[in-house]
Short mmCIF file of C-alpha atoms and ligand atoms in Angstrom, two decimals:
data_model
loop_
_atom_site.label_atom_id
_atom_site.label_comp_id
_atom_site.label_asym_id
_atom_site.label_seq_id
_atom_site.Cartn_x
_atom_site.Cartn_y
_atom_site.Cartn_z
CA UNK A 1 -59.44 -16.52 -19.50
CA UNK A 2 -58.88 -20.33 -18.78
CA UNK A 3 -55.54 -20.99 -20.39
CA UNK A 4 -55.65 -24.77 -20.49
CA UNK A 5 -58.15 -27.53 -19.85
CA UNK A 6 -57.25 -31.26 -19.61
CA UNK A 7 -58.10 -32.82 -22.86
CA UNK A 8 -54.71 -33.95 -24.12
CA UNK A 9 -53.89 -37.65 -24.50
CA UNK A 10 -51.28 -38.92 -21.99
CA UNK A 11 -47.79 -39.09 -23.35
CA UNK A 12 -47.70 -42.91 -23.15
CA UNK A 13 -50.03 -43.01 -26.23
CA UNK A 14 -47.91 -41.25 -29.05
CA UNK A 15 -49.23 -37.59 -29.13
CA UNK A 16 -49.82 -36.48 -32.62
CA UNK A 17 -47.99 -33.17 -33.12
CA UNK A 18 -47.69 -30.40 -36.01
CA UNK A 19 -44.80 -27.79 -35.91
CA UNK A 20 -45.83 -24.58 -37.62
CA UNK A 21 -42.43 -22.82 -38.18
CA UNK A 22 -40.33 -25.93 -37.68
CA UNK A 23 -37.04 -24.32 -39.25
CA UNK A 24 -36.83 -21.34 -36.82
CA UNK A 25 -35.28 -21.14 -33.55
CA UNK A 26 -38.27 -22.33 -31.51
CA UNK A 27 -39.22 -24.85 -34.28
CA UNK A 28 -35.68 -26.52 -34.07
CA UNK A 29 -35.73 -26.62 -30.26
CA UNK A 30 -39.15 -28.31 -30.61
CA UNK A 31 -37.88 -30.82 -33.15
CA UNK A 32 -34.72 -31.62 -30.94
CA UNK A 33 -36.99 -32.57 -28.11
CA UNK A 34 -39.38 -34.71 -30.36
CA UNK A 35 -36.27 -36.50 -31.78
CA UNK A 36 -35.15 -37.40 -28.24
CA UNK A 37 -38.44 -38.90 -27.43
CA UNK A 38 -39.44 -40.74 -30.64
CA UNK A 39 -41.84 -43.35 -29.09
CA UNK A 40 -43.82 -40.34 -27.46
CA UNK A 41 -44.76 -38.36 -30.61
CA UNK A 42 -46.06 -38.91 -34.25
CA UNK A 43 -45.66 -36.05 -36.71
CA UNK A 44 -48.71 -34.72 -38.52
CA UNK A 45 -47.19 -31.69 -40.42
CA UNK A 46 -44.20 -29.52 -40.55
CA UNK A 47 -44.07 -25.98 -42.01
CA UNK A 48 -41.46 -23.54 -43.05
CA UNK A 49 -41.18 -20.12 -45.00
CA UNK A 50 -38.31 -20.62 -47.46
CA UNK A 51 -35.61 -22.99 -46.01
CA UNK A 52 -36.31 -26.01 -48.30
CA UNK A 53 -33.14 -27.76 -47.28
CA UNK A 54 -33.68 -27.67 -43.55
CA UNK A 55 -37.36 -28.53 -43.92
CA UNK A 56 -36.77 -31.39 -46.20
CA UNK A 57 -33.90 -32.65 -43.84
CA UNK A 58 -36.35 -32.55 -40.84
CA UNK A 59 -39.09 -34.17 -42.79
CA UNK A 60 -36.73 -37.16 -43.81
CA UNK A 61 -35.78 -37.44 -40.07
CA UNK A 62 -39.29 -37.16 -38.42
CA UNK A 63 -41.55 -38.69 -41.34
CA UNK A 64 -44.48 -36.16 -41.09
CA UNK A 65 -47.55 -36.96 -43.09
CA UNK A 66 -47.21 -33.32 -44.79
CA UNK A 67 -44.53 -30.91 -45.32
CA UNK A 68 -45.45 -27.29 -46.35
CA UNK A 69 -43.35 -24.50 -47.76
CA UNK A 70 -45.04 -21.09 -47.53
CA UNK A 71 -43.16 -19.38 -50.34
CA UNK A 72 -44.80 -21.02 -53.29
CA UNK A 73 -41.84 -20.44 -55.58
CA UNK A 74 -40.10 -23.28 -53.74
CA UNK A 75 -42.60 -25.89 -54.19
CA UNK A 76 -40.71 -27.60 -57.03
CA UNK A 77 -37.59 -27.77 -54.85
CA UNK A 78 -39.30 -29.32 -51.92
CA UNK A 79 -41.18 -31.86 -54.10
CA UNK A 80 -37.88 -32.89 -55.50
CA UNK A 81 -36.09 -32.97 -52.15
CA UNK A 82 -38.83 -35.30 -50.68
CA UNK A 83 -39.33 -37.47 -53.97
CA UNK A 84 -39.78 -41.08 -52.93
CA UNK A 85 -40.33 -40.56 -49.26
CA UNK A 86 -44.15 -40.86 -49.39
CA UNK A 87 -44.36 -37.47 -47.56
CA UNK A 88 -47.03 -35.14 -48.77
CA UNK A 89 -45.76 -31.89 -50.06
CA UNK A 90 -47.72 -28.46 -50.50
CA UNK A 91 -47.05 -24.73 -50.77
CA UNK A 92 -48.55 -21.37 -50.00
CA UNK A 93 -50.71 -19.62 -47.57
CA UNK A 94 -53.71 -21.95 -47.84
CA UNK A 95 -51.60 -24.99 -47.29
CA UNK A 96 -50.27 -23.50 -44.05
CA UNK A 97 -53.74 -23.25 -42.82
CA UNK A 98 -54.45 -26.79 -44.22
CA UNK A 99 -51.54 -28.15 -42.22
CA UNK A 100 -52.94 -26.34 -38.97
CA UNK A 101 -56.26 -27.82 -39.77
CA UNK A 102 -55.13 -31.52 -39.85
CA UNK A 103 -55.95 -33.61 -36.85
CA UNK A 104 -52.95 -33.12 -34.67
CA UNK A 105 -53.63 -33.14 -30.95
CA UNK A 106 -51.01 -30.64 -30.39
CA UNK A 107 -49.83 -27.81 -32.49
CA UNK A 108 -46.64 -25.71 -31.99
CA UNK A 109 -47.35 -22.16 -33.23
CA UNK A 110 -43.78 -20.95 -33.90
CA UNK A 111 -44.09 -18.86 -37.00
CA UNK A 112 -42.85 -15.32 -36.43
CA UNK A 113 -45.27 -12.29 -36.72
CA UNK A 114 -48.70 -11.83 -37.72
CA UNK A 115 -48.02 -14.34 -40.52
CA UNK A 116 -48.90 -16.93 -37.99
CA UNK A 117 -52.33 -15.71 -37.23
CA UNK A 118 -54.51 -17.52 -39.84
CA UNK A 119 -52.93 -20.96 -39.32
CA UNK A 120 -52.98 -20.68 -35.59
CA UNK A 121 -56.65 -19.57 -35.81
CA UNK A 122 -57.38 -22.80 -37.85
CA UNK A 123 -55.90 -24.86 -35.02
CA UNK A 124 -57.88 -23.06 -32.40
CA UNK A 125 -61.17 -23.52 -34.51
CA UNK A 126 -60.69 -27.25 -34.45
CA UNK A 127 -60.25 -27.21 -30.57
CA UNK A 128 -56.57 -28.43 -30.68
CA UNK A 129 -54.12 -27.89 -27.91
CA UNK A 130 -51.76 -25.07 -29.16
CA UNK A 131 -48.41 -24.34 -27.73
CA UNK A 132 -48.05 -20.75 -28.37
CA UNK A 133 -44.57 -19.04 -29.12
CA UNK A 134 -46.00 -16.83 -31.80
CA UNK A 135 -46.85 -13.76 -29.39
CA UNK A 136 -47.73 -11.53 -32.39
CA UNK A 137 -50.87 -13.47 -32.91
CA UNK A 138 -52.26 -12.59 -29.50
CA UNK A 139 -51.16 -8.99 -29.68
CA UNK A 140 -52.70 -8.39 -33.21
CA UNK A 141 -55.97 -10.30 -32.53
CA UNK A 142 -56.09 -10.93 -28.74
CA UNK A 143 -59.91 -10.53 -28.18
CA UNK A 144 -60.91 -12.51 -31.18
CA UNK A 145 -58.44 -15.26 -30.27
CA UNK A 146 -59.68 -15.51 -26.71
CA UNK A 147 -63.22 -15.55 -28.00
CA UNK A 148 -62.43 -18.33 -30.51
CA UNK A 149 -60.47 -20.48 -27.81
CA UNK A 150 -63.57 -20.33 -25.59
CA UNK A 151 -65.98 -21.04 -28.37
CA UNK A 152 -64.05 -24.15 -29.65
CA UNK A 153 -62.68 -25.43 -26.57
CA UNK A 154 -59.08 -25.07 -27.47
CA UNK A 155 -56.31 -25.05 -25.06
CA UNK A 156 -53.40 -22.51 -25.06
CA UNK A 157 -50.22 -23.79 -23.56
CA UNK A 158 -47.76 -20.56 -23.34
CA UNK A 159 -44.29 -21.14 -24.58
CA UNK A 160 -42.89 -17.61 -24.17
CA UNK A 161 -40.59 -18.14 -21.19
CA UNK A 162 -42.18 -15.46 -19.08
CA UNK A 163 -45.76 -16.64 -19.75
CA UNK A 164 -44.66 -20.31 -19.35
CA UNK A 165 -43.21 -19.32 -15.90
CA UNK A 166 -46.55 -17.62 -14.90
CA UNK A 167 -48.40 -20.70 -16.27
CA UNK A 168 -46.49 -22.99 -13.96
CA UNK A 169 -46.90 -20.89 -10.67
CA UNK A 170 -50.33 -19.57 -11.22
CA UNK A 171 -52.71 -21.07 -8.76
CA UNK A 172 -55.84 -21.24 -11.00
CA UNK A 173 -57.98 -22.15 -7.93
CA UNK A 174 -57.01 -18.77 -6.43
CA UNK A 175 -57.10 -16.43 -9.29
CA UNK A 176 -58.83 -13.79 -7.28
CA UNK A 177 -55.94 -13.86 -4.79
CA UNK A 178 -53.47 -12.91 -7.62
CA UNK A 179 -52.41 -9.13 -6.90
CA UNK A 180 -50.03 -8.74 -9.94
CA UNK A 181 -47.76 -10.48 -12.34
CA UNK A 182 -44.23 -9.35 -12.91
CA UNK A 183 -42.57 -10.12 -16.25
CA UNK A 184 -38.86 -10.16 -16.02
CA UNK A 185 -36.80 -8.75 -19.09
CA UNK A 186 -33.13 -9.28 -19.64
CA UNK A 187 -32.84 -5.69 -20.89
CA UNK A 188 -31.23 -7.06 -24.15
CA UNK A 189 -27.92 -6.09 -25.69
CA UNK A 190 -28.29 -2.36 -25.18
CA UNK A 191 -29.42 -2.28 -21.42
CA UNK A 192 -26.76 0.06 -20.49
CA UNK A 193 -26.33 1.93 -23.68
CA UNK A 194 -27.25 5.74 -23.77
CA UNK A 195 -29.88 7.08 -26.40
CA UNK A 196 -27.15 8.68 -28.37
CA UNK A 197 -25.16 5.45 -28.59
CA UNK A 198 -28.27 3.58 -29.55
CA UNK A 199 -28.71 5.82 -32.68
CA UNK A 200 -25.67 4.44 -34.35
CA UNK A 201 -26.07 0.40 -33.42
CA UNK A 202 -26.11 -2.04 -36.31
CA UNK A 203 -28.42 -5.08 -36.90
CA UNK A 204 -25.38 -7.43 -35.96
CA UNK A 205 -25.07 -5.71 -32.63
CA UNK A 206 -28.87 -5.83 -32.23
CA UNK A 207 -29.23 -9.50 -32.88
CA UNK A 208 -26.43 -10.44 -30.54
CA UNK A 209 -28.51 -11.08 -27.60
CA UNK A 210 -26.57 -11.62 -24.32
CA UNK A 211 -28.53 -14.57 -22.92
CA UNK A 212 -30.96 -16.09 -25.58
CA UNK A 213 -30.30 -17.52 -29.14
CA UNK A 214 -33.37 -16.50 -30.98
CA UNK A 215 -34.53 -15.49 -34.45
CA UNK A 216 -33.67 -12.05 -35.85
CA UNK A 217 -36.93 -10.25 -35.34
CA UNK A 218 -37.41 -11.19 -31.71
CA UNK A 219 -33.68 -10.31 -31.05
CA UNK A 220 -34.29 -6.78 -32.30
CA UNK A 221 -37.64 -6.73 -30.19
CA UNK A 222 -35.59 -7.64 -27.23
CA UNK A 223 -33.04 -4.78 -27.93
CA UNK A 224 -35.76 -2.15 -28.22
CA UNK A 225 -37.64 -3.93 -25.40
CA UNK A 226 -40.75 -3.92 -27.66
CA UNK A 227 -40.60 -7.67 -26.98
CA UNK A 228 -41.49 -6.93 -23.45
CA UNK A 229 -44.25 -4.50 -24.64
CA UNK A 230 -45.72 -7.37 -26.86
CA UNK A 231 -45.38 -9.75 -23.90
CA UNK A 232 -47.34 -7.33 -21.66
CA UNK A 233 -50.28 -7.46 -24.28
CA UNK A 234 -49.80 -11.40 -24.49
CA UNK A 235 -49.89 -11.70 -20.67
CA UNK A 236 -53.16 -9.49 -20.52
CA UNK A 237 -54.94 -11.91 -22.90
CA UNK A 238 -53.57 -15.09 -21.53
CA UNK A 239 -54.09 -14.41 -17.77
CA UNK A 240 -57.06 -11.89 -18.01
CA UNK A 241 -55.07 -9.14 -15.88
CA UNK A 242 -55.55 -5.46 -16.62
CA UNK A 243 -52.66 -3.50 -17.65
CA UNK A 244 -51.92 -1.87 -14.15
CA UNK A 245 -51.45 -5.42 -12.75
CA UNK A 246 -48.67 -6.40 -14.98
CA UNK A 247 -45.24 -5.14 -13.97
CA UNK A 248 -42.07 -5.28 -15.86
CA UNK A 249 -38.59 -5.78 -14.18
CA UNK A 250 -35.26 -6.00 -15.72
CA UNK A 251 -33.28 -9.01 -14.59
CA UNK A 252 -30.01 -9.20 -16.56
CA UNK A 253 -29.29 -12.77 -15.75
CA UNK A 254 -32.58 -14.35 -17.19
CA UNK A 255 -32.68 -16.86 -14.38
CA UNK A 256 -36.03 -15.98 -12.83
CA UNK A 257 -38.28 -16.24 -15.78
CA UNK A 258 -41.32 -14.38 -14.20
CA UNK A 259 -43.34 -14.17 -10.94
CA UNK A 260 -46.87 -14.22 -9.62
CA UNK A 261 -47.51 -11.97 -6.64
CA UNK A 262 -50.64 -12.96 -4.23
CA UNK A 263 -52.57 -10.89 -1.86
CA UNK A 264 -50.99 -12.46 1.19
CA UNK A 265 -47.42 -11.15 0.19
CA UNK A 266 -46.28 -14.60 -1.31
CA UNK A 267 -44.36 -14.32 -4.53
CA UNK A 268 -44.15 -17.50 -6.58
CA UNK A 269 -41.47 -17.62 -9.36
CA UNK A 270 -40.19 -20.09 -11.85
CA UNK A 271 -36.40 -20.20 -12.21
CA UNK A 272 -34.00 -22.12 -14.82
CA UNK A 273 -31.31 -21.64 -17.30
CA UNK A 274 -32.22 -19.42 -20.28
CA UNK A 275 -32.96 -22.34 -22.82
CA UNK A 276 -36.25 -22.40 -24.57
CA UNK A 277 -36.19 -26.21 -24.39
CA UNK A 278 -37.57 -25.93 -20.86
CA UNK A 279 -40.89 -24.28 -21.66
CA UNK A 280 -41.12 -26.03 -24.90
CA UNK A 281 -40.75 -29.45 -22.98
CA UNK A 282 -43.41 -28.20 -20.47
CA UNK A 283 -45.72 -27.44 -23.27
CA UNK A 284 -44.89 -30.72 -25.19
CA UNK A 285 -45.44 -32.98 -22.11
CA UNK A 286 -48.16 -31.07 -20.52
CA UNK A 287 -50.06 -31.94 -18.21
CA UNK A 288 -47.17 -34.27 -17.30
CA UNK A 289 -43.34 -33.35 -17.42
CA UNK A 290 -40.74 -34.64 -19.53
CA UNK A 291 -36.91 -34.64 -19.32
CA UNK A 292 -35.05 -31.85 -21.13
CA UNK A 293 -31.48 -31.66 -21.89
CA UNK A 294 -30.76 -28.18 -20.55
CA UNK A 295 -28.08 -27.14 -18.31
CA UNK A 296 -29.11 -27.37 -14.50
CA UNK A 297 -29.27 -24.18 -12.56
CA UNK A 298 -26.30 -23.75 -10.27
CA UNK A 299 -27.17 -20.80 -8.00
CA UNK A 300 -24.01 -20.90 -6.24
CA UNK A 301 -21.90 -20.45 -9.33
CA UNK A 302 -24.22 -17.69 -10.51
CA UNK A 303 -23.67 -16.03 -7.06
CA UNK A 304 -25.94 -12.94 -7.66
CA UNK A 305 -29.21 -12.13 -9.20
CA UNK A 306 -29.98 -8.53 -9.86
CA UNK A 307 -33.10 -6.45 -10.64
CA UNK A 308 -33.77 -3.14 -11.81
CA UNK A 309 -36.71 -0.94 -13.06
CA UNK A 310 -36.77 -0.42 -16.84
CA UNK A 311 -35.75 2.82 -18.20
CA UNK A 312 -38.77 4.50 -19.94
CA UNK A 313 -36.76 7.17 -21.71
CA UNK A 314 -34.25 4.89 -23.33
CA UNK A 315 -37.06 2.42 -24.00
CA UNK A 316 -40.02 4.22 -25.27
CA UNK A 317 -41.54 0.87 -26.82
CA UNK A 318 -42.61 0.06 -23.34
CA UNK A 319 -44.86 3.15 -22.92
CA UNK A 320 -46.18 2.59 -26.44
CA UNK A 321 -47.19 -0.91 -25.67
CA UNK A 322 -48.82 0.13 -22.46
CA UNK A 323 -50.73 2.81 -24.19
CA UNK A 324 -51.82 0.53 -27.00
CA UNK A 325 -53.11 -2.07 -24.45
CA UNK A 326 -55.14 0.75 -22.61
CA UNK A 327 -56.62 2.01 -25.92
CA UNK A 328 -57.71 -1.42 -26.66
CA UNK A 329 -59.55 -2.28 -30.14
CA UNK A 330 -57.28 -2.04 -33.11
CA UNK A 331 -54.36 -0.24 -31.28
CA UNK A 332 -52.25 -3.29 -30.36
CA UNK A 333 -52.83 -4.54 -34.02
CA UNK A 334 -51.30 -1.21 -35.21
CA UNK A 335 -48.59 -1.49 -32.79
CA UNK A 336 -47.61 -4.94 -33.95
CA UNK A 337 -47.80 -4.33 -37.62
CA UNK A 338 -45.90 -1.03 -37.57
CA UNK A 339 -43.12 -2.66 -35.26
CA UNK A 340 -42.81 -5.64 -37.75
CA UNK A 341 -42.36 -3.18 -40.70
CA UNK A 342 -39.83 -0.97 -38.75
CA UNK A 343 -37.82 -4.05 -37.60
CA UNK A 344 -37.59 -5.14 -41.09
CA UNK A 345 -36.63 -1.74 -42.10
CA UNK A 346 -33.86 -1.62 -39.53
CA UNK A 347 -32.53 -5.14 -40.41
CA UNK A 348 -32.48 -4.16 -44.13
CA UNK A 349 -30.78 -0.88 -43.60
CA UNK A 350 -34.00 1.33 -44.49
CA UNK A 351 -34.46 3.02 -41.00
CA UNK A 352 -32.14 3.33 -37.94
CA UNK A 353 -32.57 1.60 -34.50
CA UNK A 354 -34.23 4.61 -32.89
CA UNK A 355 -36.51 5.00 -35.66
CA UNK A 356 -38.22 1.76 -34.91
CA UNK A 357 -40.26 3.23 -31.87
CA UNK A 358 -40.55 6.48 -33.62
CA UNK A 359 -42.37 4.95 -36.59
CA UNK A 360 -44.55 2.81 -34.24
CA UNK A 361 -45.53 5.93 -32.43
CA UNK A 362 -46.41 7.77 -35.57
CA UNK A 363 -48.48 5.16 -37.05
CA UNK A 364 -50.40 4.73 -33.65
CA UNK A 365 -51.17 8.39 -33.60
CA UNK A 366 -52.24 8.39 -37.19
CA UNK A 367 -54.63 5.43 -37.09
CA UNK A 368 -57.36 5.93 -34.37
CA UNK A 369 -58.12 2.85 -32.31
CA UNK A 370 -61.43 1.30 -33.61
CA UNK A 371 -63.36 -1.85 -32.60
CA UNK A 372 -62.30 -5.18 -34.27
CA UNK A 373 -65.13 -7.82 -34.94
CA UNK A 374 -63.54 -10.27 -37.32
CA UNK A 375 -60.53 -11.56 -38.83
CA UNK A 376 -61.04 -9.37 -41.78
CA UNK A 377 -61.25 -6.26 -39.49
CA UNK A 378 -57.73 -7.40 -38.11
CA UNK A 379 -56.25 -7.93 -41.45
CA UNK A 380 -57.46 -4.67 -42.92
CA UNK A 381 -56.02 -2.60 -39.99
CA UNK A 382 -52.86 -4.78 -40.28
CA UNK A 383 -52.58 -3.81 -43.94
CA UNK A 384 -53.19 -0.15 -43.22
CA UNK A 385 -50.70 0.14 -40.44
CA UNK A 386 -48.14 -1.74 -42.53
CA UNK A 387 -48.58 0.47 -45.57
CA UNK A 388 -47.94 3.78 -43.43
CA UNK A 389 -45.06 2.21 -41.53
CA UNK A 390 -43.34 1.26 -44.90
CA UNK A 391 -43.66 4.96 -46.18
CA UNK A 392 -42.21 6.30 -42.80
CA UNK A 393 -39.54 3.46 -42.91
CA UNK A 394 -38.55 4.82 -46.38
CA UNK A 395 -38.23 8.40 -44.90
CA UNK A 396 -41.79 9.33 -46.10
P1 LIG B 1 -37.40 -17.61 -36.34
O1 LIG B 1 -37.23 -16.33 -37.25
O2 LIG B 1 -36.23 -18.27 -36.00
O3 LIG B 1 -38.33 -18.72 -37.05
C1 LIG B 1 -39.56 -18.32 -37.65
C2 LIG B 1 -40.25 -19.52 -38.29
O4 LIG B 1 -41.47 -19.07 -38.84
C3 LIG B 1 -39.29 -20.31 -39.41
O5 LIG B 1 -39.59 -21.65 -39.41
C4 LIG B 1 -39.73 -19.63 -40.59
O6 LIG B 1 -39.55 -20.34 -41.88
C5 LIG B 1 -41.30 -19.32 -40.32
N1 LIG B 1 -41.77 -18.17 -40.96
C6 LIG B 1 -41.29 -16.96 -41.08
N2 LIG B 1 -42.07 -16.23 -41.83
C7 LIG B 1 -43.11 -16.92 -42.38
C8 LIG B 1 -44.23 -16.58 -43.05
N3 LIG B 1 -44.34 -15.39 -43.73
N4 LIG B 1 -45.07 -17.64 -43.46
C9 LIG B 1 -44.90 -18.82 -42.95
N5 LIG B 1 -43.80 -19.12 -42.13
C10 LIG B 1 -42.95 -18.12 -41.74
O7 LIG B 1 -38.14 -17.09 -35.09
P2 LIG B 1 -38.13 -17.73 -33.84
O8 LIG B 1 -37.00 -16.89 -32.88
O9 LIG B 1 -38.16 -19.13 -33.66
O10 LIG B 1 -39.54 -17.10 -33.13
C11 LIG B 1 -40.81 -17.67 -33.42
C12 LIG B 1 -41.87 -16.96 -32.73
O11 LIG B 1 -41.74 -17.50 -31.23
C13 LIG B 1 -42.02 -15.48 -32.64
O12 LIG B 1 -43.27 -15.11 -32.56
C14 LIG B 1 -41.17 -15.16 -31.25
O13 LIG B 1 -41.62 -13.88 -30.93
C15 LIG B 1 -41.66 -16.34 -30.37
N6 LIG B 1 -40.64 -16.63 -29.38
C16 LIG B 1 -39.32 -16.91 -29.75
C17 LIG B 1 -38.49 -17.20 -28.67
C18 LIG B 1 -37.03 -17.62 -29.02
O14 LIG B 1 -36.32 -18.03 -28.06
N7 LIG B 1 -36.64 -17.78 -30.30
C19 LIG B 1 -38.86 -17.06 -27.26
C20 LIG B 1 -40.20 -16.66 -27.05
C21 LIG B 1 -41.01 -16.31 -28.20
MG1 LIG B 2 -40.13 -13.96 -23.74
#
């Protein structure tokens, strides 16, 4: 698919932006960059799940027209916290969609999980430019999203560091000359751990990523390498390549963020420090570039960059994601939903670390891949997979 067209206003005219999930790791990094360039941006809306204090603080600093808290029980707290500011306040799922629907030129989709699907789709359907961090949206509803993006002339700007790297080095005028893309993976905190040792790891160990500072869910996904599996499916939808042309390569230093390999033997890569403010800045300023306060790459100080093939036995999530992508239809929706539940189960002590991939595999086996024709179809399969995964997570 065509990932991006050129319809954004240049940065000199303030770009009107909305940040969905402004209180998370990606959201806070986005807010940080916006605050460093106050004349370049106007804020339409900010949204969060439950963290009223941080959302209210961000809203007071940035002055959006609307602040939305997804958890309706916190509406009163947010209203009180923003009293007298003139900032509109709303709560609940419909309000999230309304926030995405408001006339911002640029929307950061940084909600975690399939919860981001409905608001992201609302932004797509009004033809906005969407900086996509929320990879689960493309995994659970990829074909639908791609069709709606084309239908409404929306623009997707990949924020995931690997996809942003590919976006930067993909020669769109020579797409037929692309042989394959290579997604790099840090290997996560358990890169060298045996399966036996993995059986006993705790949530704290899983969330302590060696290179990146991220939210809890994606940190656990990195530890199981399901994150790379989700990114494989994300890359398929973003760049239109079939599964065999997407390779995964473990690169513990997280300096080479991904690569594109061409038929003449050339390999183009994007490098940088592992700091999400680089890909976010690229998306915020696109098609221009803006300064980002990230550390500069000092290759002499780093000395060595290493690469290794991923181990399919210790990281079965990679195989499951490849299988789901090949099966197509509802299989990636099932994979994503079961994984979200199994990761929550691990974080809250209901199931162990190795059970995550086991639960995903059992749910994939139990729910045959079917065609998905609408958002309703996606949501129905998503619910079915979650309910089965919940039973398995509780030992059922
Ligand atoms: P996070 O947990 O730090 O933040 C998630 C944000 O979404 C928060 O603002 C939270 O309030 C909001 N949210 C959570 N559940 C919600 C719900 N049910 N309804 C509405 N809002 C909800 O997560 P993160 O690390 O910032 O990741 C966000 C997305 O970006 C994920 O899809 C992740 O895979 C992707 N991503 C993150 C990174 C990273 O470095 N953190 C890198 C690449 C991609
Ligand atoms: Mg990534």
